[in-house]
Amino acid sequence: MKQPLCKLMLYIALLFNSILIIQSAKAAEPAQAVNLKCEYLSNAIGIDAKHPRLTWAMADAQQGAAQTAYQLFVGTDSVAVGAGRGDSWTTTKITSAANLVTYGGKALQPFTKYYWRVQLWDQAGKKLSSSGITSFETGMMEMRNWKGSWISDNKGIAVNPAPYFRNTFKVGKTIKSARAYIAVAGLYELYINGKKIGNHRLDPMYTRFDRRTLYVAYDVTANLQNGKNAIGVLLGNGWYNHQSTAVWYFHQAPWRNRPTFCMDLRITYTDGTVETVSSDTQWKTALSPVVFNSIYTAEHYDARKEQPGWNTPGFIDSAWKPVINRSAPSTNIVAQSLQPIRNVEEIASKTITKIDNNLWVFDIGRNISGVSQITVKGDSGTIIRLKHAERLNKNGHVDQSNIDLHYRPTDDKDPFQTDIFILGGKGEETFMPKFNYKGFQYVEVSSSKPIQLTKESLKAYFMHSDVQPIGDVKSSNPTINQIWSATNHSYLSNLFGYPTDCPQREKNGWTGDAHIASETGLYNFDAITIYEKWLADHRDEQQPNGVLPSIIPTGGWGYEWGNGPDWTSTIAIIPWNIYMFYGDSKLLADSYTSIEKYVNHIDELYPTGLTSWGLGDWVPVKSVSPVELTSSVYYYADASILAKTAKILGKQADFVKYSALATKIKNAINAKYLNTQTGIYGQGLQTELSVPLYWDVVPENLKGKVAANLAQRVAADNFHLDVGILGAKAILGALSDNGYPDVAYKIASQETFPSWGWWMVNGATTLYENWQIDAKSDISLNHIMFGEIGAWLYKGIAGIHPDVKQPGFKNVILAPHFVTGLNEFTATHDGPYGKIISSWVRTGNGVTYKVTIPANSTATVQLPAGKAYLGGKPIANVYQAKAGSYVFEVR
């Protein structure tokens, strides 16, 4: 026995030694700048900003690590930049902890690749290892740099089939690099020599097409070949030519037209010459097998109409028609500088149920936004219908009654969320929509002729803006974990270059849903580029008098309904949240005039400071709060943000003016609704008490009394919700921020009606639109409007907050709550400075609280009542910490 034992001990020793070596290697990793980005994108192509923002983080694991200085090198020669010579911009050594710097060198030139790196110095003044070299590449930069013409086919808006376009050209010299720039009104797929370019879906993103049109840039160097080359473009309708009819009248949008595009393929040769192949009247067009496509409903594809090789050099296009020139859809063609939509996750079918000989129902096991893909073999002309829905009838068929109620079809040729695939009869065939997405869990497949299907015949793709996950939550309560996951799935299901309400019934950019869920999004995902694009949509849609529509973008609907300050406060709240989470004031500056016009307009309409403009506490459980109270509170929030922004931007007169306006609004609200003797607003409903508390309307000396009343009201309601979406945004934070975190957690962790957990125990994988799962209306099963709980888990339990005095988590406020009923909780957030960790677990004699504060940042740790220790030594319950990892004990 001794020999095996010796071998085992030797193995353990070697393993332990290996672990030490690995840990030592990790510890030896050089401290340096990492995560270099330009305009919050890595190695971006097609940057139009003349003064782009450069950001980085400091990687340094040592306790107290901090950046005291930096030096930037930017230039067109990577070797020179590496050697410390940036021909475009070389700063001096700048004494600063900043990790966000606006480019300030020579004027950037279009179509140019710029390399850059950053050198840091640490808290001891030591020069660290240099960052790696990264790059960004400019795009058009100005409209005058386009060479191509806007072209289309000679068809009208009622023509259903999507058009193909193609052109050929020859390459006779050695290529150094090639870039494709394509601007589209509608949607597109781009092909070169038979291969699809890129993995984006539904490009370009939806905008107010007649005021701003986006273009996308690609590196296509590897796609070109010597000799003859072919470019192919397939255009889809998207929101530009909305052929389906619904209550929002997108089919009457002022911009509506047959899709069109403009393209420049810019080839740089090794001899220094440049050739541009552009869209012009030499191109040819034909109708494609995509015989119908609607972003709202579905896509129909007839494989019998396929033209194999249509996008390759050798294809014979003699039967194709000439294209026509078209006017540009807008005079503002700008780069799409944001994370694209992708097929982010492939999902296999969980079950298949055969209903009868030619009808099957697939269940993918969860609710998603995206598409299904079917692979099938059958006779030519066989019609396959794929009907998508979120739930089933009692008879096992899919049920669309909760999601098709706003659809107004004019005939039966455009069935809701139902793809139609006509087989070509050439063996195994695969279909996936190109220009549509849906919200669904179930797919009912029917066939006009006998076919064979298995569970493997259909898969699904979860589609959304491909934003990087930057947050994580784990707790000892599985229901809380489910709620967090479901909230994220709903958030992503409603992120398609703009935030939406639901991915099936509407796909609209409802403003109220979006600002309510914005913190949830920002704690969990790096979504700044999506929000910056969407706020540009706001500025495009704003009327001269300041009014915004309730859905953005819009074809005209929403200026007359649903657009009071409780919804369209997006114009102020989202730029403010971006400032708090990223420490970047650019979006506030870009939106300042729009916020000001909006606030001024409300002031003109409602000079008393109270406004009844708005929808109120939408979809409440039972109690209805006054619209005037909730809308006036949001008006106060807007005025307060405007005043704070004026101060940040150095507009002192505006700061004084709007601070006074905010005070007037607050005083008017409290004069009418607050009983100062009892500390009760209105009737003392949950929403009436929580909304003023959350948005800081309650006088400081009465916050304790109002919070106590709220806690008592919740207890009287059996620790269950009695709120709509505005109350749901406010109630958890109002309680946990004002001394009642245990009460907030009781609400958050409930598993009976009405609660988030009620949805989970009933099988939800996303958040619902209604607390009642059997409601007759307002019952989308993938809605984000009750999504604030996702942010509250970070704020109310982990206690991770940005600091308004040092935003962007430069100083982190860590104020955890060790709530009764929960044994452990961990949340992480990758902010601009790195990973923040807030993790606590109950022990035999108290709570162990572990935190990590990233390099170049600090934290104010605010521990709950009790005796606090660090390293076995007693400390005050408020502790100012430098970067590093700490283990606190609270007994």
Coordinates of C-alpha atoms in Angstrom, one line a residue, residues 145 230 306 326 362 385 396 501 512 576 649 788 813:
N145 CA -17.0 61.6 -49.8
A230 CA -19.2 40.0 -58.3
E306 CA -34.0 30.6 -56.7
R326 CA -33.3 57.3 -56.7
F362 CA -42.1 22.3 -31.8
R385 CA -46.2 27.2 -42.8
G396 CA -52.1 21.6 -28.3
D501 CA -41.6 46.8 -25.5
G512 CA -41.7 54.4 -20.7
W576 CA -28.2 60.8 -17.0
L649 CA -21.6 71.6 -18.6
E788 CA -36.4 47.3 -12.7
I813 CA -20.7 53.2 -3.4

